[in-house]
mmCIF file of C-alpha atoms in Angstrom:
data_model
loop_
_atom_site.group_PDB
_atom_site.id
_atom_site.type_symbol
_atom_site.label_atom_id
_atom_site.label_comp_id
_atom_site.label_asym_id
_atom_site.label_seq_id
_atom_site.Cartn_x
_atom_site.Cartn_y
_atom_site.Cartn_z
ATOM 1 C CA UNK A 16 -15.278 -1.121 4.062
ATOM 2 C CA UNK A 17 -12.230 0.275 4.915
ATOM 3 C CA UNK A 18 -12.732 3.966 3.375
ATOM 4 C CA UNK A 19 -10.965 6.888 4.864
ATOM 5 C CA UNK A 20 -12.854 8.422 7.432
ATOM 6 C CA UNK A 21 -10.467 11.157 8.426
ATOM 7 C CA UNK A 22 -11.436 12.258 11.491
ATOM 8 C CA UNK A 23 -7.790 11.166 12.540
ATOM 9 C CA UNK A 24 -6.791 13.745 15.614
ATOM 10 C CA UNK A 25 -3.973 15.836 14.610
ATOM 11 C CA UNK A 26 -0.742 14.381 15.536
ATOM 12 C CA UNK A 27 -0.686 13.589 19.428
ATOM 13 C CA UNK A 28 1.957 15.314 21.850
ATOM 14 C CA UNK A 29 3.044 11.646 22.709
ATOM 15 C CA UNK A 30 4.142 10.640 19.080
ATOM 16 C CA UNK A 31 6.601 13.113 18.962
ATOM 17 C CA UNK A 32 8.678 12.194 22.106
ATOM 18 C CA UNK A 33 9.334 8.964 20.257
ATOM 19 C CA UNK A 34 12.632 8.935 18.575
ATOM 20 C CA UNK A 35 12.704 7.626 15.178
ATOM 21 C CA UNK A 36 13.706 4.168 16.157
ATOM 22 C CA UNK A 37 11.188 3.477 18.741
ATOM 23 C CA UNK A 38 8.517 5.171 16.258
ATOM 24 C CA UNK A 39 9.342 3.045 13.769
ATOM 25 C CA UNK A 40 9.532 -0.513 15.933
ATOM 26 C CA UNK A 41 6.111 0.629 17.283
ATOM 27 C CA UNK A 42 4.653 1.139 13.457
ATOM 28 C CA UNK A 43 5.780 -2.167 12.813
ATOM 29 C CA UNK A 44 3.968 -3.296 15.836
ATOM 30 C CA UNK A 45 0.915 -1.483 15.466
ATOM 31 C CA UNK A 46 0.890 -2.670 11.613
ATOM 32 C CA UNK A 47 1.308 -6.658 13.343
ATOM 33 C CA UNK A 48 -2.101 -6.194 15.902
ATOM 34 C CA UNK A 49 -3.996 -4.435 12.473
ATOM 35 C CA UNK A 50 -3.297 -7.302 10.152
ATOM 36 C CA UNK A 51 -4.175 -9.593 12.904
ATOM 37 C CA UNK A 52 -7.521 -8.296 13.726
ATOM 38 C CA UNK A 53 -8.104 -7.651 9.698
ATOM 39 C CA UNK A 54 -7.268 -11.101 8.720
ATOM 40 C CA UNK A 55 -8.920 -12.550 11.460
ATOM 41 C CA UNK A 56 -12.278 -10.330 10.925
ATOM 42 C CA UNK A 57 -11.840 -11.627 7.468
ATOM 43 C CA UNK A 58 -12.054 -15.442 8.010
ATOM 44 C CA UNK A 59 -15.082 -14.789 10.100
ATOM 45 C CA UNK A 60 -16.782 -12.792 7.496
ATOM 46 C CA UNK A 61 -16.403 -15.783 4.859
ATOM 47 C CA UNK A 62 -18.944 -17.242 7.053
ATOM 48 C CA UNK A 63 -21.349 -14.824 6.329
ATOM 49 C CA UNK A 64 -24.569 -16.384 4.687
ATOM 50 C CA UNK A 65 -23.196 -19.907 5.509
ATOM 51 C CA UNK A 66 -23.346 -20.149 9.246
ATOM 52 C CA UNK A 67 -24.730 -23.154 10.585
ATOM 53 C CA UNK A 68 -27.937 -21.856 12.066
ATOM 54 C CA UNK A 69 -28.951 -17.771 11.585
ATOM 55 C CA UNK A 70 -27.942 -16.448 15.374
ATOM 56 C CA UNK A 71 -24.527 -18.125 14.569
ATOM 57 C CA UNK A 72 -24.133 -16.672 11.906
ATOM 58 C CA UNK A 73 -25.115 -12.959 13.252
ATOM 59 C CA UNK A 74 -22.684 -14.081 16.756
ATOM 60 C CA UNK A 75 -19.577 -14.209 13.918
ATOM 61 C CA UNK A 76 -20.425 -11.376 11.575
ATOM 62 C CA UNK A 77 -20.572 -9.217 14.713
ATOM 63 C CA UNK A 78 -17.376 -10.365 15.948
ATOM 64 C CA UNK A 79 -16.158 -10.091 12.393
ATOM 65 C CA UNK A 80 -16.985 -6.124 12.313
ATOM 66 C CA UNK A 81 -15.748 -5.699 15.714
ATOM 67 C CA UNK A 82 -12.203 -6.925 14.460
ATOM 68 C CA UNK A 83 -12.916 -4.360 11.600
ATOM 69 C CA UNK A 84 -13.324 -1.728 13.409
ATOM 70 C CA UNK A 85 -10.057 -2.624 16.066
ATOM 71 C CA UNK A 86 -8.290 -3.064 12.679
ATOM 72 C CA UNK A 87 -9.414 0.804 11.332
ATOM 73 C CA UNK A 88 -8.576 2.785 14.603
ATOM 74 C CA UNK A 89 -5.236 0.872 14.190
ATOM 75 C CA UNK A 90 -4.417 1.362 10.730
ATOM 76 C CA UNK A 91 -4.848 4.957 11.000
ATOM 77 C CA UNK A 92 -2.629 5.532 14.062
ATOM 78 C CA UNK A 93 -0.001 3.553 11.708
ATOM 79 C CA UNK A 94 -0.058 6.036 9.043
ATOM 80 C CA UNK A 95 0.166 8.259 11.528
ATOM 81 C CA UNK A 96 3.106 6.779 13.113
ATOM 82 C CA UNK A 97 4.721 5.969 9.113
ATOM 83 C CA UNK A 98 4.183 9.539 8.736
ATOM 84 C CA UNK A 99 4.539 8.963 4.901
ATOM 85 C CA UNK A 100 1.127 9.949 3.570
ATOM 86 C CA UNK A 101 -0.396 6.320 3.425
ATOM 87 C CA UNK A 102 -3.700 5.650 4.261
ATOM 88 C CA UNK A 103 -5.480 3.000 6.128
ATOM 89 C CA UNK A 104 -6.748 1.962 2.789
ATOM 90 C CA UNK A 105 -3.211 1.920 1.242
ATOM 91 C CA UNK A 106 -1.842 -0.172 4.139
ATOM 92 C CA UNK A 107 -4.474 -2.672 3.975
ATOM 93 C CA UNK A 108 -5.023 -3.423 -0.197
ATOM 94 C CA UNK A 109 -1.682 -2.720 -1.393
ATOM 95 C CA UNK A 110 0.886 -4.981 0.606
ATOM 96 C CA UNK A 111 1.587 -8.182 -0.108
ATOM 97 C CA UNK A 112 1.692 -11.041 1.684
ATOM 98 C CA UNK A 113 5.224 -11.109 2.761
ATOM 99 C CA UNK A 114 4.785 -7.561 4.381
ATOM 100 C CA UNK A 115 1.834 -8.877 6.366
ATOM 101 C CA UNK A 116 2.294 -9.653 10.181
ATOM 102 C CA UNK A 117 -0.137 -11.083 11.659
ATOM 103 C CA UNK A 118 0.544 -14.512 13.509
ATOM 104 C CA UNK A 119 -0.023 -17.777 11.466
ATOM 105 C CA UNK A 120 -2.914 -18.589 13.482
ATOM 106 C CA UNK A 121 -5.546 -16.439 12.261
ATOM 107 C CA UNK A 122 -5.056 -17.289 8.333
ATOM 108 C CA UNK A 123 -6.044 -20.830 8.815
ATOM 109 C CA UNK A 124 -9.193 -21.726 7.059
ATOM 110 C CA UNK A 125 -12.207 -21.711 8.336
ATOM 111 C CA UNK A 126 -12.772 -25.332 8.008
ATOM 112 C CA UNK A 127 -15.727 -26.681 9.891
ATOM 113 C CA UNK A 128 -17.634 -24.731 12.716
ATOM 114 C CA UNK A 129 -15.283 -26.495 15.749
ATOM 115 C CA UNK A 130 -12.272 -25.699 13.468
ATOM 116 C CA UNK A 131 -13.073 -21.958 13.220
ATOM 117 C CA UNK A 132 -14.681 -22.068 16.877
ATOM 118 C CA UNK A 133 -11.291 -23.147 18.292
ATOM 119 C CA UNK A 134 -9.131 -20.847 16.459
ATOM 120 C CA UNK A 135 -11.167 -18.041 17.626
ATOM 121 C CA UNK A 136 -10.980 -19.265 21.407
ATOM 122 C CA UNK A 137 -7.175 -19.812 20.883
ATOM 123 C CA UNK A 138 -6.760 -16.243 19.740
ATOM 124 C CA UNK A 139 -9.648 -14.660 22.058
ATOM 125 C CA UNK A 140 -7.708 -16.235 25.049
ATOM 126 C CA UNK A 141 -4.732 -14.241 24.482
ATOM 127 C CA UNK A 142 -6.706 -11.085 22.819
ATOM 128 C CA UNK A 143 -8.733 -10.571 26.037
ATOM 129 C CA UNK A 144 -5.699 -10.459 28.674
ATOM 130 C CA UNK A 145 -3.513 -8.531 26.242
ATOM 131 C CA UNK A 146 -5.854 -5.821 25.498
ATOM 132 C CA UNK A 147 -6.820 -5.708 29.479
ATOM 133 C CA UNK A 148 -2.934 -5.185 30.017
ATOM 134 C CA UNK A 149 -2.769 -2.742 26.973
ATOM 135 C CA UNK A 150 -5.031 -0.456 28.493
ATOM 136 C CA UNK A 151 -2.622 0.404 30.590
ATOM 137 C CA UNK A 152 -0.254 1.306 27.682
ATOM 138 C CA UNK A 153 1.886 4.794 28.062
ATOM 139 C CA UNK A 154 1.384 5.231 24.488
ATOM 140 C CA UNK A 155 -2.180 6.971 24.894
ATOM 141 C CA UNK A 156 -3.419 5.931 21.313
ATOM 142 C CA UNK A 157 -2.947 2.163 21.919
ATOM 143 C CA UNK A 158 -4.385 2.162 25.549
ATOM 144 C CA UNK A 159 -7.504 4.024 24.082
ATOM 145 C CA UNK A 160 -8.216 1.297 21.207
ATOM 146 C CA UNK A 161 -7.289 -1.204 24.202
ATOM 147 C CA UNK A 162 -9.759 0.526 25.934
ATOM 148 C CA UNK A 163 -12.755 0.308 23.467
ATOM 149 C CA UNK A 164 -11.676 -3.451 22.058
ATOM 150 C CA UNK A 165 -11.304 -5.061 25.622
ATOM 151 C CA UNK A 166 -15.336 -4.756 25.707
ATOM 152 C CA UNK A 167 -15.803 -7.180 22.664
ATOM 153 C CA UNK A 168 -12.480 -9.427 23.238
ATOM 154 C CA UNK A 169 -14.376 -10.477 26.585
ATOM 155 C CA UNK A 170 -17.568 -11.146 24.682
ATOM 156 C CA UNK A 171 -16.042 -13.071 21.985
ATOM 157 C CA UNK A 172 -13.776 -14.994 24.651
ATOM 158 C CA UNK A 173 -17.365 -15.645 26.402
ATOM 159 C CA UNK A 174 -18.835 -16.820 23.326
ATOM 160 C CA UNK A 175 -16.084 -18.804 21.695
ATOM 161 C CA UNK A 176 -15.217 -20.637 25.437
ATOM 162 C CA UNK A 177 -19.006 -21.502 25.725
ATOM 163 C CA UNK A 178 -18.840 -23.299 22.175
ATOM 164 C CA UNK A 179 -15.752 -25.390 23.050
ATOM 165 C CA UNK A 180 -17.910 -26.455 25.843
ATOM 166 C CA UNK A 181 -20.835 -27.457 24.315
ATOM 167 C CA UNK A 182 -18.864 -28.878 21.399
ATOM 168 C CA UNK A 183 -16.818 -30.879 23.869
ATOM 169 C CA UNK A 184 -19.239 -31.737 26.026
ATOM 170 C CA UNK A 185 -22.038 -32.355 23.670
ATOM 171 C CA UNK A 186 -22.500 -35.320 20.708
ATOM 172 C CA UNK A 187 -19.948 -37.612 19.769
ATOM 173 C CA UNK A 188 -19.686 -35.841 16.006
ATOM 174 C CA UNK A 189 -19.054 -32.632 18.025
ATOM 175 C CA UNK A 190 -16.472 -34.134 20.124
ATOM 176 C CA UNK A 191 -15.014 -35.906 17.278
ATOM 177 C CA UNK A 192 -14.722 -32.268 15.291
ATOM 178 C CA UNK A 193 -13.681 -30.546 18.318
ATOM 179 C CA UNK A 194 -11.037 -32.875 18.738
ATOM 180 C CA UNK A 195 -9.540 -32.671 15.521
ATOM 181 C CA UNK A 196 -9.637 -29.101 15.595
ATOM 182 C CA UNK A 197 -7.688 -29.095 18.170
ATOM 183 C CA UNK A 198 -5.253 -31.253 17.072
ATOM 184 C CA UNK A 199 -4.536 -28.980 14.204
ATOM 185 C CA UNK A 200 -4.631 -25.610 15.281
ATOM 186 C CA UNK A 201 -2.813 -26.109 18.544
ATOM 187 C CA UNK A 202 0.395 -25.977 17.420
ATOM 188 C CA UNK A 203 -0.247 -22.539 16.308
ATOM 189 C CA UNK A 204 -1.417 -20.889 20.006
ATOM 190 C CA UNK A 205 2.481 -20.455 21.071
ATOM 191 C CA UNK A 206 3.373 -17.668 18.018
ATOM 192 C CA UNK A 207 0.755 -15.336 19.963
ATOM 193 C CA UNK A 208 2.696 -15.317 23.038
ATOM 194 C CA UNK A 209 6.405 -15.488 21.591
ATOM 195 C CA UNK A 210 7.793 -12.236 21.214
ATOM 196 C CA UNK A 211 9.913 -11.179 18.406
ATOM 197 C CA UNK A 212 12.525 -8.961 18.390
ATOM 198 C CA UNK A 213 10.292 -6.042 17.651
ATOM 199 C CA UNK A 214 8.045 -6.970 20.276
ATOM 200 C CA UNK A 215 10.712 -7.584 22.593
ATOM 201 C CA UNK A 216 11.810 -4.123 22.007
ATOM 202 C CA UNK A 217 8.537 -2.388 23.035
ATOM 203 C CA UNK A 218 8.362 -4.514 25.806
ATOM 204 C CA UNK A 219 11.567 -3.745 27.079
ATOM 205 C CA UNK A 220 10.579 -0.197 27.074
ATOM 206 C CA UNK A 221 7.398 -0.683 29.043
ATOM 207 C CA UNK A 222 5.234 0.422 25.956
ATOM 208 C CA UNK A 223 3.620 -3.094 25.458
ATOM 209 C CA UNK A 224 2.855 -5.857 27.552
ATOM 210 C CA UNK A 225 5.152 -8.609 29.046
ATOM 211 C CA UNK A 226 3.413 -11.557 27.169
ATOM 212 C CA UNK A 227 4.883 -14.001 29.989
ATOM 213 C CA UNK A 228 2.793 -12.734 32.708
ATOM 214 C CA UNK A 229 -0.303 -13.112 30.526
ATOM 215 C CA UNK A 230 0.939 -16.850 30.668
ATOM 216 C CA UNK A 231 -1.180 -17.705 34.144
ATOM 217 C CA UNK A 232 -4.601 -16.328 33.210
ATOM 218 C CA UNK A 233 -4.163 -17.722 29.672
ATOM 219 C CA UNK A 234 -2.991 -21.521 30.910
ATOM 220 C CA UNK A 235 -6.016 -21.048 34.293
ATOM 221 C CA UNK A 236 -8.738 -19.959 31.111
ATOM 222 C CA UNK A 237 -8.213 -23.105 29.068
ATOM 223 C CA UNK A 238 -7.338 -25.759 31.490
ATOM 224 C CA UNK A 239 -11.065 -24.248 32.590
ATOM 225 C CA UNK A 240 -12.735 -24.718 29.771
ATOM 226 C CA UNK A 241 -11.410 -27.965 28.492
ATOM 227 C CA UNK A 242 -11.877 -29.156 31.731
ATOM 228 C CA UNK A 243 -15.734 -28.347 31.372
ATOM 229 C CA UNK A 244 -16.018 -29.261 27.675
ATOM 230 C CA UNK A 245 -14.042 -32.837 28.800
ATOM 231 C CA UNK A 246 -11.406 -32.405 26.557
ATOM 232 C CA UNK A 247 -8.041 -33.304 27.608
ATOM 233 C CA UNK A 248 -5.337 -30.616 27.443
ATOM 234 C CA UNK A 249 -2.687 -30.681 24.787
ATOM 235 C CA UNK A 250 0.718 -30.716 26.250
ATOM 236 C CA UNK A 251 2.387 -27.767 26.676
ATOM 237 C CA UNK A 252 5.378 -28.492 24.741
ATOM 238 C CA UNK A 253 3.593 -28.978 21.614
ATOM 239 C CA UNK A 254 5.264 -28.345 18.196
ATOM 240 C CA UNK A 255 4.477 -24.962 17.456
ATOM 241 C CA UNK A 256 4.821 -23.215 14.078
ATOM 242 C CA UNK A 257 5.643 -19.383 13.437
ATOM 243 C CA UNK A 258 6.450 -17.093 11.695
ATOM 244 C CA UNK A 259 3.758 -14.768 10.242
ATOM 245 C CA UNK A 260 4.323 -12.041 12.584
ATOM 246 C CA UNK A 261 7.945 -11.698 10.560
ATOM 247 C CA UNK A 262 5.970 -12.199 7.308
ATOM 248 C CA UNK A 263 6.409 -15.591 6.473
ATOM 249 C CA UNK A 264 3.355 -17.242 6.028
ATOM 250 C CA UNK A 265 1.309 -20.250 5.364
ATOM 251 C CA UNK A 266 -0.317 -20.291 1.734
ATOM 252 C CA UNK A 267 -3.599 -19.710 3.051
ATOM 253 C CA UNK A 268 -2.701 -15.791 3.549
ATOM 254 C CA UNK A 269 -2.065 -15.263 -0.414
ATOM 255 C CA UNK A 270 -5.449 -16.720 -1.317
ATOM 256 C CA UNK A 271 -7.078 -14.516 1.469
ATOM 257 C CA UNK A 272 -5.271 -11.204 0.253
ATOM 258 C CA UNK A 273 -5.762 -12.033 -3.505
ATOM 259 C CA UNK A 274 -10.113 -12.262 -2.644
ATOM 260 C CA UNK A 275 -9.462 -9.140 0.065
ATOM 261 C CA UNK A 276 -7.391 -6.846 -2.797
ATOM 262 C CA UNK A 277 -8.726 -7.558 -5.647
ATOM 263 C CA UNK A 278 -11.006 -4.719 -6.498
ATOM 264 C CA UNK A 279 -7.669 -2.027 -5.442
ATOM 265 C CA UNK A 280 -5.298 -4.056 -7.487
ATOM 266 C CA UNK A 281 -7.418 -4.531 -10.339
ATOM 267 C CA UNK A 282 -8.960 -0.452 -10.545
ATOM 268 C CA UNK A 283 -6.034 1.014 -8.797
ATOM 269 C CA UNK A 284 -6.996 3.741 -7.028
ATOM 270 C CA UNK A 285 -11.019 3.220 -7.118
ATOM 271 C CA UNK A 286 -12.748 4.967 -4.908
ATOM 272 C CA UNK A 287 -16.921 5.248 -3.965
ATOM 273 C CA UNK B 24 -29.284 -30.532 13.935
ATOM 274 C CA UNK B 25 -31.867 -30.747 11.069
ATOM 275 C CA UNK B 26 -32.941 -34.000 12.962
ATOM 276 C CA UNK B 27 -33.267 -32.168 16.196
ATOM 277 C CA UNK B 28 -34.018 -28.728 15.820
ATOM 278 C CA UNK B 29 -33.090 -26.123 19.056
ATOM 279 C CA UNK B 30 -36.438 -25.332 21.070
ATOM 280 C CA UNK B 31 -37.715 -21.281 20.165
ATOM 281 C CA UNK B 32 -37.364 -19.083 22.672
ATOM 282 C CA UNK B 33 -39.310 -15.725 22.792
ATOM 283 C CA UNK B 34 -36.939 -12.623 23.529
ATOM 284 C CA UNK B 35 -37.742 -9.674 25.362
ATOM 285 C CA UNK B 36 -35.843 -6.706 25.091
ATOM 286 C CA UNK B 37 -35.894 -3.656 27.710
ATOM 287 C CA UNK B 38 -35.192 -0.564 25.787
ATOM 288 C CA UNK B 39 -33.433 1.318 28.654
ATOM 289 C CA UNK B 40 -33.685 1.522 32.243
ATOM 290 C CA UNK B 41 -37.231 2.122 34.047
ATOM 291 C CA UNK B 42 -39.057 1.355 30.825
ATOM 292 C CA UNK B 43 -40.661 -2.551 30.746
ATOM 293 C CA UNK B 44 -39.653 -5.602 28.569
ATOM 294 C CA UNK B 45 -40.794 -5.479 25.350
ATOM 295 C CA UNK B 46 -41.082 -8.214 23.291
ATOM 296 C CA UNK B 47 -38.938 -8.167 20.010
ATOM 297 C CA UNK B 48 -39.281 -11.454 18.488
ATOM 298 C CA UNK B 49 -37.938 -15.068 18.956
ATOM 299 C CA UNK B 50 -35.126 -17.572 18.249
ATOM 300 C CA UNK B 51 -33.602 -20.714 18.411
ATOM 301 C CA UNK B 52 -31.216 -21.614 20.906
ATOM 302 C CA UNK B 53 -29.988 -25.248 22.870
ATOM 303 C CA UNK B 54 -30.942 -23.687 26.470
ATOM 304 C CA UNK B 55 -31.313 -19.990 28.674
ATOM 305 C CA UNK B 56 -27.629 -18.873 28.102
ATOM 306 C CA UNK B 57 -27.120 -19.821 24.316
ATOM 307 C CA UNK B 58 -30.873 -18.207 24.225
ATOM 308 C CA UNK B 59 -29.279 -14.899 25.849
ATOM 309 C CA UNK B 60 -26.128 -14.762 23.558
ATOM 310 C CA UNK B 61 -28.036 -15.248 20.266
ATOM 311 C CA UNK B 62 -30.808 -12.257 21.713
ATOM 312 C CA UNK B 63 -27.756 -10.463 22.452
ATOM 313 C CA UNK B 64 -26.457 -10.694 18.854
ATOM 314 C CA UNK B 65 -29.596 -10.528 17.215
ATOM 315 C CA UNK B 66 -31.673 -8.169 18.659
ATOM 316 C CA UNK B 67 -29.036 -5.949 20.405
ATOM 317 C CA UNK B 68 -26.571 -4.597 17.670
ATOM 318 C CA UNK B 69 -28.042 -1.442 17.168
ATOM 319 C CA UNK B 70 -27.893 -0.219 21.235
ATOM 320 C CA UNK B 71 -31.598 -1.366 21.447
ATOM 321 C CA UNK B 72 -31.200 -2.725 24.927
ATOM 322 C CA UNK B 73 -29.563 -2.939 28.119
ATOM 323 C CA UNK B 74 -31.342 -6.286 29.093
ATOM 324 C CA UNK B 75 -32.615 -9.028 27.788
ATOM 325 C CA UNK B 76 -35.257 -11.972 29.118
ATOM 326 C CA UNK B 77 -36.232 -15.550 26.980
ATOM 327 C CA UNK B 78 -38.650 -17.527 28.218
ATOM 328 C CA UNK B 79 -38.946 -20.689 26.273
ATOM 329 C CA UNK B 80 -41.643 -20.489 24.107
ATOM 330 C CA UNK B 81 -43.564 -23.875 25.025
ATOM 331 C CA UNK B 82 -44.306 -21.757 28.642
ATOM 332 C CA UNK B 83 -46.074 -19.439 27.282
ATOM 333 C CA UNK B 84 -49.643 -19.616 26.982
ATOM 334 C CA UNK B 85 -51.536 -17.436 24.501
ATOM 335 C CA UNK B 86 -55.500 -17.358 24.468
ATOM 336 C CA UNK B 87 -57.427 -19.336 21.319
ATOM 337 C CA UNK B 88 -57.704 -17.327 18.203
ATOM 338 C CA UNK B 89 -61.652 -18.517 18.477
ATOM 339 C CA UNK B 90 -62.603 -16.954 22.092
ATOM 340 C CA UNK B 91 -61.434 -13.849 20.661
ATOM 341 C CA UNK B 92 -65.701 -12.703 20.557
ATOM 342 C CA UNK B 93 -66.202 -13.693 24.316
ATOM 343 C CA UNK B 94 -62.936 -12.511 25.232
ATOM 344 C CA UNK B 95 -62.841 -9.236 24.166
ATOM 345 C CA UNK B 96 -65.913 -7.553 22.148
ATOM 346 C CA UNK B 97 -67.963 -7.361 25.466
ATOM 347 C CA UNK B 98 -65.328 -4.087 26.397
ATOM 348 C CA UNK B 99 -66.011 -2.741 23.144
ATOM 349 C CA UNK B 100 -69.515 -0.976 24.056
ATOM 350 C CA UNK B 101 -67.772 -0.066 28.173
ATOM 351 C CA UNK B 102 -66.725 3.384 26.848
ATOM 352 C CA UNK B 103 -67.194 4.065 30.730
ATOM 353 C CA UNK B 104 -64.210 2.287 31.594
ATOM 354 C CA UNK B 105 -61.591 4.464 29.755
ATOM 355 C CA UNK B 106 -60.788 7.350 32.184
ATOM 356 C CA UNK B 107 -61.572 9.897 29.194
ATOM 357 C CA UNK B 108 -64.308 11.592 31.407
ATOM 358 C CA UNK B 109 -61.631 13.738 33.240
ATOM 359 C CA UNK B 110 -60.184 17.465 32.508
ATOM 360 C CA UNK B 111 -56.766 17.119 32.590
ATOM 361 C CA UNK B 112 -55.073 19.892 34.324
ATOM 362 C CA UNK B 113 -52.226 21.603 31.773
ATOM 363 C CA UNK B 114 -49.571 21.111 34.191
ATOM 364 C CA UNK B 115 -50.047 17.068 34.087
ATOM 365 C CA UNK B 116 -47.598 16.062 31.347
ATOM 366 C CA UNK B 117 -47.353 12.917 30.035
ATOM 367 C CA UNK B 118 -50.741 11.438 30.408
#
């Protein structure tokens, strides 16, 4: 899925103003909001064939291959950015776990359809406003995928806010589910908004978004929607687990990559 | 949900602007804006549209399968009713 297409532009006037260090925070970066969108993409796609009526299952395969295809246009500005002959392909089936950094978040299981339905609103709540801020990016490569992504984040964000609703709002097994969902995945929202010191770095120099004044429009969405679905809103100060974006992970990520790598590690090198 | 299966909807799709709804086939959905979202990922991932009507299928009417000789066999012999009995200049296109 992830074959080289390389219709890459030669290397842009921009990336070579960065000096090595900021180059090398910002492949980092870029390699963070790839494996997020991959991984994510990923989980979706496992529902594929087992969605709980057809339309549902179309609504998360599309959203699926719209991650994909955020997740392509990023890997290949990282190679670009790495600047060590790597392709997309390489980055994606031949790291392992520990050199994967996307937030803890989007490796959770799918679970049932409220469990994956709130993941994807936690993480489409802070995907929309961050890509809408992104657009505005100096670095012209990430304000163009911004630009092309920000399209789909507000659908899915649309979509996945309706569901809490309905789910919230609708039968008492669908508030149940919804409820428990949201008492296990909550704890996982805050890592999307914490910077780390990489992120801090780029933000510092104006190439990436200040996370904190996505705060408002992220707090205003939810208390919105849970306030419409009649769910009451988790405190703020919830527990809140990290750590993927530096590469440690929850176990779920090794099963994912072993399933996702498996034809790469097995025929190294296999192409078709 | 098996219990209590989501009404059908009927889906109409308009192809691009100035051309009419067509209809493209039917789903299920709880009510109008679910019905909208699932047309929109069903029937619109290849660019086919730029928008969408449902109209639940219960409102729609359809004429019985057994009129079909009263209804329409009388226009079959009402050849005089086709505007076929005109020259066409050349410079009319699209006629």
């Amino acid at each position: 899925m992830l074959l080289t297409m390389q219709a890459a532009p030669s290397e842009s006037a921009a990336l070579a103003t960065y000096s090595a260090e900021v180059r090398q925070l910002l492949f980092q970066y870029v390699l963070q909001l790839a494996d997020t969108s991959l991984i994510l993409g990923h989980r979706l796609s496992e529902w594929c064939g087992h969605g709980p009526i057809l339309e549902q299952d179309l609504a998360m395969a599309n959203i699926a291959l719209d991650l994909l295809g955020e997740t392509r246009s990023l890997y290949q500005y990282a190679t670009e950015l790495e600047g060590k002959g790597r392709t997309e392909d390489d980055l994606a089936y031949l790291r392992s776990a520990v050199e994967y950094r996307n937030p803890l978040l989007v490796e959770q299981p799918n679970g049932d359809f409220a469990h994956t339905i709130v993941r994807q609103f936690l993480f489409d709540n802070f995907h929309y406003p961050f890509l809408k801020q992104l657009k505005s990016s100096p670095d012209e490569r990430l304000a163009g995928i911004a630009e092309k992504a920000v399209k789909e984040a507000a659908y899915h964000l649309k979509w996945s806010s309706e569901w809490i609703i309905r789910l919230g709002d609708g039968t008492p097994e669908s508030r149940q589910r919804v409820e428990k969902a949201i008492a296990s995945l909550w704890r996982y929202a805050a890592e999307l908004t914490t910077p780390t010191a990489t992120e801090k770095a780029l933000q510092e120099a104006g190439i990436i978004p200040d996370y904190a004044a996505l705060q408002p429009t992220m707090a205003a969405h939810v208390a919105r929607v849970l306030e419409e679905a009649t769910l009451p809103t988790p405190p703020a100060s919830s527990f809140g687990l990290a750590g993927g974006k530096e590469g440690r992970h929850s176990e779920h990520l090794g099963y994912i990559l072993t399933e996702l790598q498996y034809v790469q590690r097995a025929y190294p090198g296999l192409t078709w | 949900m098996n219990q209590s299966e989501w009404p059908l909807w009927e889906v109409f799709i308009r192809s691009k602007q100035g051309l009419d709804h067509k209809h493209v086939g039917s789903l299920h959905a709880a009510d109008a804006t679910m019905a909208i979202q699932n047309a929109r990922d069903v029937y619109t991932r290849r660019l086919e549209g730029v928008s969408i009507w449902v109209v639940e299928s219960t409102h729609i009417h359809a004429s019985n399968p057994d009129d079909a000789e009263a209804f329409f066999d009388p226009a079959a012999d009402k050849v005089y009713r086709h505007p076929t009995f005109y020259d066409v200049p050349d410079s009319i296109k699209h006629m």
